Short mmCIF file of C-alpha atoms and ligand atoms in Angstrom, two decimals:
data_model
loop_
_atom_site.label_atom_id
_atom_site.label_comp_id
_atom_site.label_asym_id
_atom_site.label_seq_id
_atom_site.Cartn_x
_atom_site.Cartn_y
_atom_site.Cartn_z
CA UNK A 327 -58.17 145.40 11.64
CA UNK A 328 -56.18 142.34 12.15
CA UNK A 329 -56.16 140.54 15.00
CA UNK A 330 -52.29 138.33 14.49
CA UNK A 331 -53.16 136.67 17.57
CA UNK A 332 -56.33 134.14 15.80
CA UNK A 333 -54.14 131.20 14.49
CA UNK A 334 -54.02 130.76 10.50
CA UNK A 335 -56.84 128.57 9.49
CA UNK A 336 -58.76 129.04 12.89
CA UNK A 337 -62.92 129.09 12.25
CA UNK A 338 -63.13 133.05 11.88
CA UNK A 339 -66.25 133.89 14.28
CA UNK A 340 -67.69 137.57 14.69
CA UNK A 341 -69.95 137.89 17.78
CA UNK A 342 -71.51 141.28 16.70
CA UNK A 343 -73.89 142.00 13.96
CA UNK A 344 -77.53 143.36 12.76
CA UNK A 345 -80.34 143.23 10.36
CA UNK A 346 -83.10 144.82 9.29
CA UNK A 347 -84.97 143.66 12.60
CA UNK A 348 -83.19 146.48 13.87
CA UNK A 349 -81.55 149.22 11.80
CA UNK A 350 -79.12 146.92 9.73
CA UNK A 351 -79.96 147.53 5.94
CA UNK A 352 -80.08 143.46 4.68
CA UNK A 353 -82.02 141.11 6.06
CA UNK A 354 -81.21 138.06 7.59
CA UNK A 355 -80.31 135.44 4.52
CA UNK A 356 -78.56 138.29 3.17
CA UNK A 357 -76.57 138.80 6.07
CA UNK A 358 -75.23 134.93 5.83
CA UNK A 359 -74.95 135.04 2.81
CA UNK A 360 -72.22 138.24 2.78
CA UNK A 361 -71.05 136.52 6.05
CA UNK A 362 -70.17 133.64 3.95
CA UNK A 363 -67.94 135.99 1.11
CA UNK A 364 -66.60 137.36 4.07
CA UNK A 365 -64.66 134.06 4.80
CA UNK A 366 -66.75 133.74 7.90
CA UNK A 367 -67.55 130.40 9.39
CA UNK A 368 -69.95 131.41 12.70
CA UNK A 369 -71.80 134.66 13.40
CA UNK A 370 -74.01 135.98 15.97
CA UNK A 371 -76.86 138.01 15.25
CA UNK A 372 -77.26 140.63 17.21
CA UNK A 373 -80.11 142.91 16.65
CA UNK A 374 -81.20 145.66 19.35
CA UNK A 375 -83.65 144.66 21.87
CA UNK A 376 -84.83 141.91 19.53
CA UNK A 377 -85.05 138.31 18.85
CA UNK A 378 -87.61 138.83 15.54
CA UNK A 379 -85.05 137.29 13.20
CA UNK A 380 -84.08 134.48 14.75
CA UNK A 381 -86.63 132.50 13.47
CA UNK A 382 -85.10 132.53 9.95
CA UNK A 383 -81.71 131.46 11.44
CA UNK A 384 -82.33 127.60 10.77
CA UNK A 385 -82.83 128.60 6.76
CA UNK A 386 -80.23 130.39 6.48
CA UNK A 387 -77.56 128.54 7.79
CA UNK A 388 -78.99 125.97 5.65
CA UNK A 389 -78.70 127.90 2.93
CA UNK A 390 -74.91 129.53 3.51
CA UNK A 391 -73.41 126.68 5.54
CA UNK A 392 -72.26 129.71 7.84
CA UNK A 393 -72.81 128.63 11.40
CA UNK A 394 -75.40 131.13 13.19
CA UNK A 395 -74.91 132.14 17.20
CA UNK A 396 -78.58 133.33 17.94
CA UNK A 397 -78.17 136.83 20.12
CA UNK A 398 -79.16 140.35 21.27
CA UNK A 399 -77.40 143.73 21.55
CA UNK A 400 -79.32 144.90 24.82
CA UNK A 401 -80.04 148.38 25.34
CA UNK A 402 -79.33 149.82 29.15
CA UNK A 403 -78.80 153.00 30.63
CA UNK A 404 -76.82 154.56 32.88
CA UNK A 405 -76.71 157.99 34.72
CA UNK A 406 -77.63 159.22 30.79
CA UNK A 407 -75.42 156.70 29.16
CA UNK A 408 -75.96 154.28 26.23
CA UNK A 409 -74.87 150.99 27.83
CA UNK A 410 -75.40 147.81 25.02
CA UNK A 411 -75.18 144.67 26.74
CA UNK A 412 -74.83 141.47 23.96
CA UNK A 413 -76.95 138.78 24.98
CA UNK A 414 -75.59 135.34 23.84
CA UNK A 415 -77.87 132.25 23.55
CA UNK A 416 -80.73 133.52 25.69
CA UNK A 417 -83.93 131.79 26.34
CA UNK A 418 -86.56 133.85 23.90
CA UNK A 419 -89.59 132.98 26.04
CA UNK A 420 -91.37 135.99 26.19
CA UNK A 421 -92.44 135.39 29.85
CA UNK A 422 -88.90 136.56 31.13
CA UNK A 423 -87.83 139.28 32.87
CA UNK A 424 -85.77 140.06 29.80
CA UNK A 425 -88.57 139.97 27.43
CA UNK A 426 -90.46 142.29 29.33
CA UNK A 427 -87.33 144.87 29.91
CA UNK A 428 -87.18 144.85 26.12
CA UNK A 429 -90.46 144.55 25.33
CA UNK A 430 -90.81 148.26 27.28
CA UNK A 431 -87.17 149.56 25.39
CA UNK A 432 -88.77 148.67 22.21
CA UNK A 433 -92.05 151.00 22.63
CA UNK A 434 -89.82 153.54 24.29
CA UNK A 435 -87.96 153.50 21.87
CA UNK A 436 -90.91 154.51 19.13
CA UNK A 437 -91.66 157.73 21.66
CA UNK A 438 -88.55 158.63 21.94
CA UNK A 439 -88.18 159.05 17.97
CA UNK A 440 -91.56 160.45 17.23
CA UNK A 441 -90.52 163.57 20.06
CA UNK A 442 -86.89 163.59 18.44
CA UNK A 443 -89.08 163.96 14.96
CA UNK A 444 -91.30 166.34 16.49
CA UNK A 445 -88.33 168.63 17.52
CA UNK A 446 -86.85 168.12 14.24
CA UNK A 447 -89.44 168.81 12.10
CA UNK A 448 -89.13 172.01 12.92
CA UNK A 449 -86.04 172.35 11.21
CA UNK A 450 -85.76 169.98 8.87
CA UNK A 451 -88.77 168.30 6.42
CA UNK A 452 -89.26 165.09 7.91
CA UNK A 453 -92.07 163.51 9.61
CA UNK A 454 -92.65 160.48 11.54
CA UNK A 455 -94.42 158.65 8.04
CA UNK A 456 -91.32 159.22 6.75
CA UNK A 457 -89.14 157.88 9.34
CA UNK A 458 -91.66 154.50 9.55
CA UNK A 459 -91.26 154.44 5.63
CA UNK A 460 -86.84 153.65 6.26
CA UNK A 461 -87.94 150.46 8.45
CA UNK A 462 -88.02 147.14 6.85
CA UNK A 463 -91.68 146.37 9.16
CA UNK A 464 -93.73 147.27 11.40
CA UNK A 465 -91.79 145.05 14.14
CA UNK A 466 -88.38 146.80 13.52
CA UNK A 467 -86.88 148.06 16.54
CA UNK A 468 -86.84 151.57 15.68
CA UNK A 469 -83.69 153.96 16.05
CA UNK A 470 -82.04 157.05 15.34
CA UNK A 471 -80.86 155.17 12.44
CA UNK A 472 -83.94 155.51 11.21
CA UNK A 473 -84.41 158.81 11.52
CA UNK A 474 -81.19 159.22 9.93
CA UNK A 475 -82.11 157.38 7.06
CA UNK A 476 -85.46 159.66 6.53
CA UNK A 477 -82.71 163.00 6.75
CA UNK A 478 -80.65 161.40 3.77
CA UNK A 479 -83.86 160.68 1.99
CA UNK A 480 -84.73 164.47 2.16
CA UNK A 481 -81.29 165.40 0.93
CA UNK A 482 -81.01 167.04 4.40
CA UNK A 483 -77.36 165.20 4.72
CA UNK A 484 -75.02 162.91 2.90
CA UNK A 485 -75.23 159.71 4.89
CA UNK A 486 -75.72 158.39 8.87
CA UNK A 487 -72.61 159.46 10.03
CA UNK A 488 -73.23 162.64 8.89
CA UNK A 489 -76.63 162.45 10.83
CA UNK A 490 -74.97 161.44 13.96
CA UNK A 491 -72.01 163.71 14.40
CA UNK A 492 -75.15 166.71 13.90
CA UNK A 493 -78.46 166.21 14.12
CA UNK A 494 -78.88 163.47 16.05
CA UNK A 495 -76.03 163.50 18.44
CA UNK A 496 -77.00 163.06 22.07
CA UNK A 497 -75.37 166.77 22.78
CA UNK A 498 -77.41 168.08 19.80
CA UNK A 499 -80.63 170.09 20.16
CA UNK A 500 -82.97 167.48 19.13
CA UNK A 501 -82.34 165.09 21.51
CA UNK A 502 -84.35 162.24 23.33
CA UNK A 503 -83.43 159.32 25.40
CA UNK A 504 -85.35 156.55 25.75
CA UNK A 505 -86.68 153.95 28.86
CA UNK A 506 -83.29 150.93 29.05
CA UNK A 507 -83.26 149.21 32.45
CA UNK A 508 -79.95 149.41 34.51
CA UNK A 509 -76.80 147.76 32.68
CA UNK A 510 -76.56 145.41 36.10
CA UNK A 511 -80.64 144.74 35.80
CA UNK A 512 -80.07 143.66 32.01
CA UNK A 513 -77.16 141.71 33.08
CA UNK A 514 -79.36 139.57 35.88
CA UNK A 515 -82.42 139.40 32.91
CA UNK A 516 -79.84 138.26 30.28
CA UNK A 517 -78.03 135.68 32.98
CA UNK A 518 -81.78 134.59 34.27
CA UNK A 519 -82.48 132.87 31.00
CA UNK A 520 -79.63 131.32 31.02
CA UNK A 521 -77.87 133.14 28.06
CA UNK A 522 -74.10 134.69 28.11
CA UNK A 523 -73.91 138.39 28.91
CA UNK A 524 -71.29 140.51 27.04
CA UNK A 525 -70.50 144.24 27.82
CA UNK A 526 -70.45 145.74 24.00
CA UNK A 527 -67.89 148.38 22.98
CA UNK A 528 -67.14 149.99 26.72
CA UNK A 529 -64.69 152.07 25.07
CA UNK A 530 -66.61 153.34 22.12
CA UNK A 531 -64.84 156.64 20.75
CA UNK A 532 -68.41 158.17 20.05
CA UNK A 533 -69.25 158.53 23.24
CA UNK A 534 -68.52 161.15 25.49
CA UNK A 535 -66.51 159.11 28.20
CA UNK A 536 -65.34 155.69 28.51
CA UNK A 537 -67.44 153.61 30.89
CA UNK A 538 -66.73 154.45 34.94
CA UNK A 539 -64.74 151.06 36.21
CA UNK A 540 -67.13 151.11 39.09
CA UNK A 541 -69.74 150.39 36.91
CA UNK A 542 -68.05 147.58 34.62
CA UNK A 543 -67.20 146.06 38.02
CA UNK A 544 -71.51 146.21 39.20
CA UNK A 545 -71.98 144.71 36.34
CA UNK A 546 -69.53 142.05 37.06
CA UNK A 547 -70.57 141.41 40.11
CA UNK A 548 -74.15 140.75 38.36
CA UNK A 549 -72.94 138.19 36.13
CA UNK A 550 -71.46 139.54 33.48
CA UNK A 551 -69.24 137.20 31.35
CA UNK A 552 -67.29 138.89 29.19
CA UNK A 553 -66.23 142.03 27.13
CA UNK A 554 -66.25 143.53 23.93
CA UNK A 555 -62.26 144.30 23.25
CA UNK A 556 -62.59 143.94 19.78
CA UNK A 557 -64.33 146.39 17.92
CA UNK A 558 -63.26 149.29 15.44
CA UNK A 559 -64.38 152.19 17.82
CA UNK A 560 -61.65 150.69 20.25
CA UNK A 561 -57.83 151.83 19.93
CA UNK A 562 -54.87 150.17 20.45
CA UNK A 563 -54.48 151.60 24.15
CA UNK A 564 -58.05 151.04 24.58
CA UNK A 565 -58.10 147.47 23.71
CA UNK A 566 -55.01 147.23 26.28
CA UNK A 567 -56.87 148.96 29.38
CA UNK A 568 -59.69 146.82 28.28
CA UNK A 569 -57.99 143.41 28.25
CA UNK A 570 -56.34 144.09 31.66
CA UNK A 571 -59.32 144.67 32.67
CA UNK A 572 -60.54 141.37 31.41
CA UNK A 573 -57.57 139.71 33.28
CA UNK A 574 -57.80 140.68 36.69
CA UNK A 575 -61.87 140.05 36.34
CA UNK A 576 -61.63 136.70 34.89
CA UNK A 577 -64.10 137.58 31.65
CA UNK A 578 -64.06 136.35 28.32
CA UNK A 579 -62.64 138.77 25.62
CA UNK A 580 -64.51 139.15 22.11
CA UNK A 581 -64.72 140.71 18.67
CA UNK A 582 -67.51 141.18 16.83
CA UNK A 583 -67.96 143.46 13.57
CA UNK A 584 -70.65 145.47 14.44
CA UNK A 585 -71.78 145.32 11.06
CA UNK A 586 -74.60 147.21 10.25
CA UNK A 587 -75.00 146.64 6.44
CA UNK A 588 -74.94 149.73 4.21
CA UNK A 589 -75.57 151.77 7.28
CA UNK A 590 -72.25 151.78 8.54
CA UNK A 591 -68.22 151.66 7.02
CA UNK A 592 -68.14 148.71 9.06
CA UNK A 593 -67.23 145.46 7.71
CA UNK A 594 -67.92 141.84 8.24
CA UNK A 595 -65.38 139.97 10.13
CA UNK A 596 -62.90 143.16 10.72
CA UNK A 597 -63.02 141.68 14.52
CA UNK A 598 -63.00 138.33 15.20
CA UNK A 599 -63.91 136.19 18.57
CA UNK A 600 -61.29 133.37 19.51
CA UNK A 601 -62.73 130.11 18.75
CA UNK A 602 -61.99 128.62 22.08
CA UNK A 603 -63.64 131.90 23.74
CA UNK A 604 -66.78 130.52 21.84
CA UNK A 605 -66.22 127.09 23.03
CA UNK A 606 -66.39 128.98 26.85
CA UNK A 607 -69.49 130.96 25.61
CA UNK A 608 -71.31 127.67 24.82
CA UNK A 609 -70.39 126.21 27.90
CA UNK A 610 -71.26 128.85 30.43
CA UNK A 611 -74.94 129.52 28.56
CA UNK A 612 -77.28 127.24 30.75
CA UNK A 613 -80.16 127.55 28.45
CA UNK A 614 -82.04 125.49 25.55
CA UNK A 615 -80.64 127.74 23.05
CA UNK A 616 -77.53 126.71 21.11
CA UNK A 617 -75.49 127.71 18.21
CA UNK A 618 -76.95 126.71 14.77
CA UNK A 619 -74.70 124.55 12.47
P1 LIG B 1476 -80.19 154.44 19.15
O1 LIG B 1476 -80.36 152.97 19.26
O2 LIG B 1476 -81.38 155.10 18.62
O3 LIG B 1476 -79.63 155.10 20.35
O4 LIG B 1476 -79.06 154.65 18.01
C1 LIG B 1476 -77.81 154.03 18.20
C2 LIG B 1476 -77.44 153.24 16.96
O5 LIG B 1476 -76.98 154.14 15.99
C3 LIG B 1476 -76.32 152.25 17.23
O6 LIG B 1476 -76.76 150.95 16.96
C4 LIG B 1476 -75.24 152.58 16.27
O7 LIG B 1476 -74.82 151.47 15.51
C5 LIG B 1476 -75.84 153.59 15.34
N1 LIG B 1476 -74.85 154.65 15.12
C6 LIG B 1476 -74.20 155.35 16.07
N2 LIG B 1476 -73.34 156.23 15.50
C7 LIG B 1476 -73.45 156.03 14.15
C8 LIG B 1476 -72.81 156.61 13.02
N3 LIG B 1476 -71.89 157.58 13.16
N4 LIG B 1476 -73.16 156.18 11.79
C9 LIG B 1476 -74.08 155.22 11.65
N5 LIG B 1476 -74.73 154.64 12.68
C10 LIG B 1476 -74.40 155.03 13.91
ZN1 LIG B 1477 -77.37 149.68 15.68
FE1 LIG B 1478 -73.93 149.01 20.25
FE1 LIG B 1479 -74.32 146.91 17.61
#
């Protein structure tokens, strides 16, 4: 999707991507390097309720000469709802209140799909062995993904979106949610150390409602910086609401990808962040963390 409104020859930036440290299918270097045949000049990395691969950031953006924004995609939750929260330039001390919050998500998160494999099992040949077998290490944040990934494996379905609009949909049979603190608590964590807190895809089609105003606005009020207009599972009218929305709250307004390797049709750079909103993202972040050139 283009976006007519980047100028021509602008550095193209996308705030929104993942690895294997989560359930991305190429690992970090890899990632750079298709970042960098994707024209791109900076990306953030993004994984869920991890900062595993940032330590091979320096490397690769040695090796690429693409310019790395180190990040999270937060998990929160809400009355039932899947609320992601991108974390920009965060402190990765694992003393914080963050850490912690995450730290619990991530083990949660490992419960949550050995039950959802327990109920599926029944059905369908998998087993939890098989699930751990589709993630890159034993640190990988673990996630339906993953689950999916054991399904296709077992010739059980074609591919993850096939997975997700079934099996492993959060109306389906089969499922589990797991422990995410509030999307206002992961909003104070994220602004505590210091990073740049980011509201991902409000408006993502696959859920089943938009996020309640009320809440955007809590979370606001908390600290949040800016929002995720950009992104494929927003439409035009969407983006529109969303960007008004922006307006009248003062936030910043990014694109990001989303990009999730083989996983997922979506492709690097499709949504790009305005360079100057990166310029604001650098300033606002308070902490010892900056962007890697
Ligand atoms: P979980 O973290 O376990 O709740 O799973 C959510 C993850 O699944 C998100 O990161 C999405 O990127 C991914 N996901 C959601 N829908 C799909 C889909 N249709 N195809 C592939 N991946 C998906
Ligand atoms: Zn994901
Ligand atoms: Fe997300
Ligand atoms: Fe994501």
């Amino acid at each position: 999707m283009s976006q007519p409104s980047i100028p021509h020859g602008a550095e193209r930036i996308d705030l929104h991507t993942h690895t294997s440290w989560s359930d991305g299918t190429c690992g970090v270097l890899e990632l750079l390097q298709h970042a960098r045949e994707a024209q791109l000049d900076v990306l953030a990395l993004t994984d869920h309720d991890t900062v595993a691969g940032w330590a091979e950031l320096p490397a690769a953006v040695a090796a690429t000469g693409v310019a790395a924004v180190p990040g999270i995609e937060v998990s929160s939750e809400h009355q039932g709802l899947s609320v992601h929260v991108l974390a920009l330039l965060v402190d990765p001390s694992p003393d914080s209140e963050l850490a912690a919050e995450m730290a619990r998500a991530r083990s949660s998160r490992i419960e949550r799909a050995r039950a959802m494999v327990e109920l599926i099992g029944q059905d369908h040949p998998i087993t939890w062995e098989d699930v751990r077998a589709q993630a890159a290490g034993e640190s990988t944040v673990i996630g339906r993904p993953h689950i999916a990934d054991a399904l296709v494996a077992h010739g059980a379905i074609p591919d993850r979106s096939a997975a997700f609009a079934e099996i492993l949909s959060p109306s389906g049979p089969y499922y589990v949610p797991y422990y995410a603190p509030s999307p206002v608590a992961a909003v104070r964590a994220i602004r505590e150390t210091g990073g740049v807190a980011i509201v991902a895809h409000p408006g993502s089609v696959s859920r089943d409602a938009d996020l309640p105003v009320d809440l955007l606005e809590a979370m606001v009020e908390a600290g949040l910086t800016g929002i995720e207009v950009d992104h494929r599972e927003h439409d035009e009218a969407e983006r529109a609401r969303l960007r008004d929305f922006a307006a009248v709250h003062d936030l910043l307004i990014t694109g990001g990808s989303d990009y999730h390797g083989a996983g997922k049709p979506n492709r690097l750079g499709e949504n790009l962040t305005q360079p100057d909103v990166l310029a604001a993202i650098t300033h606002r972040a308070t902490s010892t963390t900056e962007v890697i050139r």
